[in-house]
Amino acid sequence: MIDVLVVEDDFMVARIHRGFVDGVDGFRVVGTADCGEQALTAAAELQPDLVLLDLYLPDMFGLDVVPRLRTAGHDCDVMVISAAREAEAVRAAVRQGVVDYLLKPFDAEDLRERLARYRSRRGDLAAGTVRGQADVDRALGRVAAPVAAPTLPKGMSVETSELVERALRAADGTLSAAECATRVGVSRVSARRYLEHLTVTGRAEVTLRYGQAGRPERRYHWRVP
């Protein structure tokens, strides 16, 4: 379980963010803070794994919280959620090592995709050593696009497609849409749509598993070149 601290000065917005996070498997909100000083106190008490940080706080600029977290010895990751569109704010966030930067307004699926991507990158570094450069690149968010990758249909995102592809590549055998949905953190319907797209474009194959009753289950596996 990944523990999350929500730092947001608007009470209603914080409650919405909390609901979004609690709706994503593997994440739970352990506390909220409405200013920078309260965020530092909460981080010390709750020891979160991830901080969702607004930048426009009443007592300080949000990014000023990050070095103070590090000075206090907290190794939590930070994801910025803000309406700040200034390029310098984005550059400063990158320099501070934030794991993502999500602009307001956004919907639940926008945050879900970013949390799922964060969970996957975090999992790549769960072991004591990395297996190779690919793990390092994924942890840094540098996932190279496949050569001559087909354009995604309307309504499908590159981020989710990469997560589904990664889950399929890592599977020991085959995956159903439901199993893939659980690993990626999306709905079963969404997972099946992405899996079918991979099948149509020739990067995955599908087989049918017949049970004693009902329709056969579609099982997907990555197509090794």
PDB file of C-alpha atoms in Angstrom:
ATOM      1  CA  MET A   1       0.000   0.000   0.000  1.00  0.00           C
ATOM      2  CA  ILE A   2       1.341   3.426  -0.970  1.00  0.00           C
ATOM      3  CA  ASP A   3       0.564   6.080   1.666  1.00  0.00           C
ATOM      4  CA  VAL A   4      -0.304   9.526   0.307  1.00  0.00           C
ATOM      5  CA  LEU A   5      -0.325  12.977   1.909  1.00  0.00           C
ATOM      6  CA  VAL A   6      -2.515  15.568   0.147  1.00  0.00           C
ATOM      7  CA  VAL A   7      -1.292  19.167   0.475  1.00  0.00           C
ATOM      8  CA  GLU A   8      -4.012  21.563  -0.700  1.00  0.00           C
ATOM      9  CA  ASP A   9      -5.279  24.785   0.875  1.00  0.00           C
ATOM     10  CA  ASP A  10      -8.839  24.498  -0.473  1.00  0.00           C
ATOM     11  CA  PHE A  11     -10.782  22.122   1.770  1.00  0.00           C
ATOM     12  CA  MET A  12     -13.244  21.030  -0.905  1.00  0.00           C
ATOM     13  CA  VAL A  13     -10.512  20.446  -3.494  1.00  0.00           C
ATOM     14  CA  ALA A  14      -8.509  18.431  -0.952  1.00  0.00           C
ATOM     15  CA  ARG A  15     -11.553  16.261  -0.302  1.00  0.00           C
ATOM     16  CA  ILE A  16     -12.000  15.661  -4.034  1.00  0.00           C
ATOM     17  CA  HIS A  17      -8.333  14.722  -4.411  1.00  0.00           C
ATOM     18  CA  ARG A  18      -8.641  12.376  -1.455  1.00  0.00           C
ATOM     19  CA  GLY A  19     -11.596  10.645  -3.084  1.00  0.00           C
ATOM     20  CA  PHE A  20      -9.707  10.289  -6.365  1.00  0.00           C
ATOM     21  CA  VAL A  21      -6.670   8.742  -4.653  1.00  0.00           C
ATOM     22  CA  ASP A  22      -8.667   6.390  -2.445  1.00  0.00           C
ATOM     23  CA  GLY A  23     -10.369   5.115  -5.609  1.00  0.00           C
ATOM     24  CA  VAL A  24      -7.074   3.816  -7.009  1.00  0.00           C
ATOM     25  CA  ASP A  25      -6.034   0.315  -5.935  1.00  0.00           C
ATOM     26  CA  GLY A  26      -2.842   0.253  -3.923  1.00  0.00           C
ATOM     27  CA  PHE A  27      -3.076   3.854  -2.692  1.00  0.00           C
ATOM     28  CA  ARG A  28      -4.538   5.378   0.456  1.00  0.00           C
ATOM     29  CA  VAL A  29      -4.607   8.921   1.789  1.00  0.00           C
ATOM     30  CA  VAL A  30      -3.159   9.004   5.310  1.00  0.00           C
ATOM     31  CA  GLY A  31      -3.580  12.732   5.865  1.00  0.00           C
ATOM     32  CA  THR A  32      -4.098  16.215   4.440  1.00  0.00           C
ATOM     33  CA  ALA A  33      -2.413  19.582   5.022  1.00  0.00           C
ATOM     34  CA  ASP A  34      -3.552  23.067   4.028  1.00  0.00           C
ATOM     35  CA  CYS A  35      -0.213  24.913   4.171  1.00  0.00           C
ATOM     36  CA  GLY A  36       3.515  24.290   3.902  1.00  0.00           C
ATOM     37  CA  GLU A  37       4.271  24.181   7.616  1.00  0.00           C
ATOM     38  CA  GLN A  38       1.413  21.776   8.228  1.00  0.00           C
ATOM     39  CA  ALA A  39       2.696  19.613   5.381  1.00  0.00           C
ATOM     40  CA  LEU A  40       6.117  19.357   7.036  1.00  0.00           C
ATOM     41  CA  THR A  41       4.563  18.428  10.372  1.00  0.00           C
ATOM     42  CA  ALA A  42       2.272  15.853   8.750  1.00  0.00           C
ATOM     43  CA  ALA A  43       5.167  14.317   6.807  1.00  0.00           C
ATOM     44  CA  ALA A  44       7.099  13.856  10.054  1.00  0.00           C
ATOM     45  CA  GLU A  45       4.137  12.235  11.802  1.00  0.00           C
ATOM     46  CA  LEU A  46       2.671  10.143   8.983  1.00  0.00           C
ATOM     47  CA  GLN A  47       5.787   9.214   6.952  1.00  0.00           C
ATOM     48  CA  PRO A  48       3.966   9.158   3.582  1.00  0.00           C
ATOM     49  CA  ASP A  49       5.429   7.511   0.503  1.00  0.00           C
ATOM     50  CA  LEU A  50       4.018  10.155  -1.836  1.00  0.00           C
ATOM     51  CA  VAL A  51       3.036  13.813  -1.367  1.00  0.00           C
ATOM     52  CA  LEU A  52       0.501  15.417  -3.714  1.00  0.00           C
ATOM     53  CA  LEU A  53       1.644  19.031  -3.528  1.00  0.00           C
ATOM     54  CA  ASP A  54      -0.190  22.189  -4.539  1.00  0.00           C
ATOM     55  CA  LEU A  55       2.101  25.125  -5.317  1.00  0.00           C
ATOM     56  CA  TYR A  56      -0.075  28.057  -4.293  1.00  0.00           C
ATOM     57  CA  LEU A  57      -0.053  27.638  -0.521  1.00  0.00           C
ATOM     58  CA  PRO A  58      -0.935  30.437   1.927  1.00  0.00           C
ATOM     59  CA  ASP A  59       2.394  30.477   3.771  1.00  0.00           C
ATOM     60  CA  MET A  60       4.967  29.541   1.128  1.00  0.00           C
ATOM     61  CA  PHE A  61       5.409  28.480  -2.467  1.00  0.00           C
ATOM     62  CA  GLY A  62       4.830  24.749  -2.662  1.00  0.00           C
ATOM     63  CA  LEU A  63       8.217  23.885  -4.120  1.00  0.00           C
ATOM     64  CA  ASP A  64       9.881  25.444  -1.071  1.00  0.00           C
ATOM     65  CA  VAL A  65       8.452  22.530   0.904  1.00  0.00           C
ATOM     66  CA  VAL A  66      10.525  19.984  -1.016  1.00  0.00           C
ATOM     67  CA  PRO A  67      14.050  20.945   0.150  1.00  0.00           C
ATOM     68  CA  ARG A  68      12.777  21.244   3.703  1.00  0.00           C
ATOM     69  CA  LEU A  69      11.407  17.697   3.464  1.00  0.00           C
ATOM     70  CA  ARG A  70      14.821  16.503   2.316  1.00  0.00           C
ATOM     71  CA  THR A  71      16.664  18.433   5.025  1.00  0.00           C
ATOM     72  CA  ALA A  72      14.394  16.801   7.616  1.00  0.00           C
ATOM     73  CA  GLY A  73      15.336  13.382   6.247  1.00  0.00           C
ATOM     74  CA  HIS A  74      12.052  12.502   4.506  1.00  0.00           C
ATOM     75  CA  ASP A  75      12.589  10.463   1.323  1.00  0.00           C
ATOM     76  CA  CYS A  76       8.962  10.615   0.169  1.00  0.00           C
ATOM     77  CA  ASP A  77       8.270  11.273  -3.497  1.00  0.00           C
ATOM     78  CA  VAL A  78       6.465  14.447  -4.559  1.00  0.00           C
ATOM     79  CA  MET A  79       3.863  14.871  -7.298  1.00  0.00           C
ATOM     80  CA  VAL A  80       2.844  18.450  -8.073  1.00  0.00           C
ATOM     81  CA  ILE A  81      -0.869  19.124  -8.588  1.00  0.00           C
ATOM     82  CA  SER A  82      -1.313  22.792  -9.378  1.00  0.00           C
ATOM     83  CA  ALA A  83      -2.793  25.443 -11.641  1.00  0.00           C
ATOM     84  CA  ALA A  84       0.684  26.974 -12.006  1.00  0.00           C
ATOM     85  CA  ARG A  85       1.420  27.080 -15.741  1.00  0.00           C
ATOM     86  CA  GLU A  86       4.585  29.164 -15.638  1.00  0.00           C
ATOM     87  CA  ALA A  87       7.445  27.446 -17.434  1.00  0.00           C
ATOM     88  CA  GLU A  88       9.823  28.373 -14.626  1.00  0.00           C
ATOM     89  CA  ALA A  89       7.595  26.589 -12.101  1.00  0.00           C
ATOM     90  CA  VAL A  90       7.716  23.455 -14.224  1.00  0.00           C
ATOM     91  CA  ARG A  91      11.505  23.704 -14.640  1.00  0.00           C
ATOM     92  CA  ALA A  92      11.926  24.257 -10.910  1.00  0.00           C
ATOM     93  CA  ALA A  93       9.749  21.216 -10.190  1.00  0.00           C
ATOM     94  CA  VAL A  94      11.948  19.107 -12.464  1.00  0.00           C
ATOM     95  CA  ARG A  95      15.077  20.390 -10.712  1.00  0.00           C
ATOM     96  CA  GLN A  96      13.508  19.456  -7.363  1.00  0.00           C
ATOM     97  CA  GLY A  97      13.015  15.892  -8.591  1.00  0.00           C
ATOM     98  CA  VAL A  98       9.203  15.716  -8.591  1.00  0.00           C
ATOM     99  CA  VAL A  99       7.856  12.494 -10.067  1.00  0.00           C
ATOM    100  CA  ASP A 100       5.037  14.159 -12.025  1.00  0.00           C
ATOM    101  CA  TYR A 101       3.329  17.515 -12.631  1.00  0.00           C
ATOM    102  CA  LEU A 102      -0.446  17.511 -13.134  1.00  0.00           C
ATOM    103  CA  LEU A 103      -2.226  20.709 -14.125  1.00  0.00           C
ATOM    104  CA  LYS A 104      -5.573  21.679 -12.656  1.00  0.00           C
ATOM    105  CA  PRO A 105      -8.305  21.160 -13.580  1.00  0.00           C
ATOM    106  CA  PHE A 106      -8.164  17.420 -14.182  1.00  0.00           C
ATOM    107  CA  ASP A 107     -10.438  14.426 -13.779  1.00  0.00           C
ATOM    108  CA  ALA A 108     -10.124  11.199 -11.849  1.00  0.00           C
ATOM    109  CA  GLU A 109      -8.766   9.260 -14.832  1.00  0.00           C
ATOM    110  CA  ASP A 110      -5.936  11.785 -15.345  1.00  0.00           C
ATOM    111  CA  LEU A 111      -4.742  11.235 -11.780  1.00  0.00           C
ATOM    112  CA  ARG A 112      -5.377   7.492 -11.924  1.00  0.00           C
ATOM    113  CA  GLU A 113      -3.071   7.120 -14.927  1.00  0.00           C
ATOM    114  CA  ARG A 114      -0.281   9.080 -13.255  1.00  0.00           C
ATOM    115  CA  LEU A 115      -0.577   7.151 -10.015  1.00  0.00           C
ATOM    116  CA  ALA A 116      -0.516   3.869 -11.922  1.00  0.00           C
ATOM    117  CA  ARG A 117       2.591   5.007 -13.782  1.00  0.00           C
ATOM    118  CA  TYR A 118       4.206   6.049 -10.503  1.00  0.00           C
ATOM    119  CA  ARG A 119       3.358   2.696  -8.899  1.00  0.00           C
ATOM    120  CA  SER A 120       4.911   0.875 -11.853  1.00  0.00           C
ATOM    121  CA  ARG A 121       8.122   2.936 -11.745  1.00  0.00           C
ATOM    122  CA  ARG A 122       8.309   2.460  -7.985  1.00  0.00           C
ATOM    123  CA  GLY A 123       8.001  -1.286  -8.504  1.00  0.00           C
ATOM    124  CA  ASP A 124      10.911  -1.238 -10.952  1.00  0.00           C
ATOM    125  CA  LEU A 125      13.150  -0.099  -8.085  1.00  0.00           C
ATOM    126  CA  ALA A 126      11.756  -2.433  -5.435  1.00  0.00           C
ATOM    127  CA  ALA A 127      14.679  -4.817  -5.734  1.00  0.00           C
ATOM    128  CA  GLY A 128      18.119  -4.090  -4.331  1.00  0.00           C
ATOM    129  CA  THR A 129      19.586  -3.696  -7.827  1.00  0.00           C
ATOM    130  CA  VAL A 130      18.171  -2.838 -11.239  1.00  0.00           C
ATOM    131  CA  ARG A 131      18.227  -5.413 -14.001  1.00  0.00           C
ATOM    132  CA  GLY A 132      19.498  -3.020 -16.631  1.00  0.00           C
ATOM    133  CA  GLN A 133      19.247   0.370 -18.307  1.00  0.00           C
ATOM    134  CA  ALA A 134      15.578  -0.170 -19.165  1.00  0.00           C
ATOM    135  CA  ASP A 135      14.673  -0.233 -15.453  1.00  0.00           C
ATOM    136  CA  VAL A 136      16.656   2.965 -14.880  1.00  0.00           C
ATOM    137  CA  ASP A 137      14.952   4.684 -17.811  1.00  0.00           C
ATOM    138  CA  ARG A 138      11.511   3.657 -16.586  1.00  0.00           C
ATOM    139  CA  ALA A 139      12.274   4.900 -13.076  1.00  0.00           C
ATOM    140  CA  LEU A 140      13.270   8.267 -14.547  1.00  0.00           C
ATOM    141  CA  GLY A 141      10.191   8.352 -16.749  1.00  0.00           C
ATOM    142  CA  ARG A 142      12.218   7.941 -19.922  1.00  0.00           C
ATOM    143  CA  VAL A 143      10.209   5.224 -21.624  1.00  0.00           C
ATOM    144  CA  ALA A 144      11.124   5.248 -25.273  1.00  0.00           C
ATOM    145  CA  ALA A 145       8.289   4.912 -27.755  1.00  0.00           C
ATOM    146  CA  PRO A 146       8.369   1.800 -29.940  1.00  0.00           C
ATOM    147  CA  VAL A 147       9.852   2.328 -33.362  1.00  0.00           C
ATOM    148  CA  ALA A 148       7.140   3.213 -35.878  1.00  0.00           C
ATOM    149  CA  ALA A 149       4.469   2.701 -33.250  1.00  0.00           C
ATOM    150  CA  PRO A 150       0.953   2.891 -34.694  1.00  0.00           C
ATOM    151  CA  THR A 151      -1.114   5.938 -33.829  1.00  0.00           C
ATOM    152  CA  LEU A 152      -3.495   5.241 -30.972  1.00  0.00           C
ATOM    153  CA  PRO A 153      -7.237   5.450 -31.615  1.00  0.00           C
ATOM    154  CA  LYS A 154      -9.084   8.477 -30.292  1.00  0.00           C
ATOM    155  CA  GLY A 155      -9.662   8.345 -26.542  1.00  0.00           C
ATOM    156  CA  MET A 156      -6.632   6.156 -25.810  1.00  0.00           C
ATOM    157  CA  SER A 157      -3.556   7.567 -24.063  1.00  0.00           C
ATOM    158  CA  VAL A 158       0.118   6.812 -24.664  1.00  0.00           C
ATOM    159  CA  GLU A 159       0.714   6.503 -20.903  1.00  0.00           C
ATOM    160  CA  THR A 160      -1.939   3.820 -20.388  1.00  0.00           C
ATOM    161  CA  SER A 161      -0.865   1.996 -23.530  1.00  0.00           C
ATOM    162  CA  GLU A 162       2.690   1.822 -22.177  1.00  0.00           C
ATOM    163  CA  LEU A 163       1.465   0.495 -18.822  1.00  0.00           C
ATOM    164  CA  VAL A 164      -0.648  -2.213 -20.474  1.00  0.00           C
ATOM    165  CA  GLU A 165       2.233  -3.182 -22.767  1.00  0.00           C
ATOM    166  CA  ARG A 166       4.613  -3.379 -19.805  1.00  0.00           C
ATOM    167  CA  ALA A 167       2.199  -5.552 -17.825  1.00  0.00           C
ATOM    168  CA  LEU A 168       1.809  -7.892 -20.787  1.00  0.00           C
ATOM    169  CA  ARG A 169       5.563  -8.122 -21.346  1.00  0.00           C
ATOM    170  CA  ALA A 170       6.158  -8.924 -17.672  1.00  0.00           C
ATOM    171  CA  ALA A 171       3.423 -11.554 -17.440  1.00  0.00           C
ATOM    172  CA  ASP A 172       4.468 -15.128 -16.829  1.00  0.00           C
ATOM    173  CA  GLY A 173       2.297 -16.654 -19.519  1.00  0.00           C
ATOM    174  CA  THR A 174      -0.955 -14.986 -20.536  1.00  0.00           C
ATOM    175  CA  LEU A 175      -3.182 -12.294 -19.062  1.00  0.00           C
ATOM    176  CA  SER A 176      -6.910 -11.780 -19.177  1.00  0.00           C
ATOM    177  CA  ALA A 177      -8.343  -8.259 -19.428  1.00  0.00           C
ATOM    178  CA  ALA A 178      -9.411  -8.455 -15.776  1.00  0.00           C
ATOM    179  CA  GLU A 179      -5.929  -9.503 -14.613  1.00  0.00           C
ATOM    180  CA  CYS A 180      -4.325  -6.749 -16.687  1.00  0.00           C
ATOM    181  CA  ALA A 181      -6.764  -4.185 -15.288  1.00  0.00           C
ATOM    182  CA  THR A 182      -5.771  -5.113 -11.733  1.00  0.00           C
ATOM    183  CA  ARG A 183      -2.047  -4.803 -12.461  1.00  0.00           C
ATOM    184  CA  VAL A 184      -2.338  -1.494 -14.316  1.00  0.00           C
ATOM    185  CA  GLY A 185      -5.052   0.154 -12.235  1.00  0.00           C
ATOM    186  CA  VAL A 186      -7.676   0.760 -14.929  1.00  0.00           C
ATOM    187  CA  SER A 187     -11.110  -0.677 -15.598  1.00  0.00           C
ATOM    188  CA  ARG A 188     -11.477  -4.102 -17.226  1.00  0.00           C
ATOM    189  CA  VAL A 189     -13.178  -2.493 -20.226  1.00  0.00           C
ATOM    190  CA  SER A 190     -10.261  -0.089 -20.717  1.00  0.00           C
ATOM    191  CA  ALA A 191      -7.694  -2.846 -20.319  1.00  0.00           C
ATOM    192  CA  ARG A 192      -9.424  -4.990 -22.927  1.00  0.00           C
ATOM    193  CA  ARG A 193      -9.555  -2.073 -25.361  1.00  0.00           C
ATOM    194  CA  TYR A 194      -5.795  -1.544 -25.097  1.00  0.00           C
ATOM    195  CA  LEU A 195      -5.090  -5.284 -25.281  1.00  0.00           C
ATOM    196  CA  GLU A 196      -7.218  -5.620 -28.397  1.00  0.00           C
ATOM    197  CA  HIS A 197      -5.362  -2.694 -29.955  1.00  0.00           C
ATOM    198  CA  LEU A 198      -2.039  -4.425 -29.280  1.00  0.00           C
ATOM    199  CA  THR A 199      -3.470  -7.542 -30.906  1.00  0.00           C
ATOM    200  CA  VAL A 200      -4.722  -5.690 -33.986  1.00  0.00           C
ATOM    201  CA  THR A 201      -1.343  -3.999 -34.443  1.00  0.00           C
ATOM    202  CA  GLY A 202       0.463  -7.332 -34.228  1.00  0.00           C
ATOM    203  CA  ARG A 203       2.307  -6.750 -30.951  1.00  0.00           C
ATOM    204  CA  ALA A 204       0.210  -9.224 -28.966  1.00  0.00           C
ATOM    205  CA  GLU A 205      -1.688 -12.426 -29.634  1.00  0.00           C
ATOM    206  CA  VAL A 206      -4.934 -13.690 -28.192  1.00  0.00           C
ATOM    207  CA  THR A 207      -6.013 -17.234 -27.386  1.00  0.00           C
ATOM    208  CA  LEU A 208      -9.311 -18.550 -26.090  1.00  0.00           C
ATOM    209  CA  ARG A 209      -9.651 -20.517 -22.876  1.00  0.00           C
ATOM    210  CA  TYR A 210     -12.812 -22.592 -22.716  1.00  0.00           C
ATOM    211  CA  GLY A 211     -14.474 -23.311 -19.398  1.00  0.00           C
ATOM    212  CA  GLN A 212     -17.340 -25.574 -18.502  1.00  0.00           C
ATOM    213  CA  ALA A 213     -19.971 -22.959 -19.266  1.00  0.00           C
ATOM    214  CA  GLY A 214     -20.348 -19.509 -20.766  1.00  0.00           C
ATOM    215  CA  ARG A 215     -18.263 -17.653 -23.301  1.00  0.00           C
ATOM    216  CA  PRO A 216     -14.571 -18.542 -23.674  1.00  0.00           C
ATOM    217  CA  GLU A 217     -12.096 -16.270 -21.882  1.00  0.00           C
ATOM    218  CA  ARG A 218      -9.781 -14.205 -24.059  1.00  0.00           C
ATOM    219  CA  ARG A 219      -6.142 -14.553 -22.918  1.00  0.00           C
ATOM    220  CA  TYR A 220      -3.415 -12.238 -24.214  1.00  0.00           C
ATOM    221  CA  HIS A 221       0.341 -12.658 -24.445  1.00  0.00           C
ATOM    222  CA  TRP A 222       3.139 -10.519 -25.817  1.00  0.00           C
ATOM    223  CA  ARG A 223       4.249 -11.500 -29.274  1.00  0.00           C
ATOM    224  CA  VAL A 224       8.002 -12.161 -29.181  1.00  0.00           C
ATOM    225  CA  PRO A 225       9.638 -10.964 -32.432  1.00  0.00           C
TER     226      PRO A 225
END
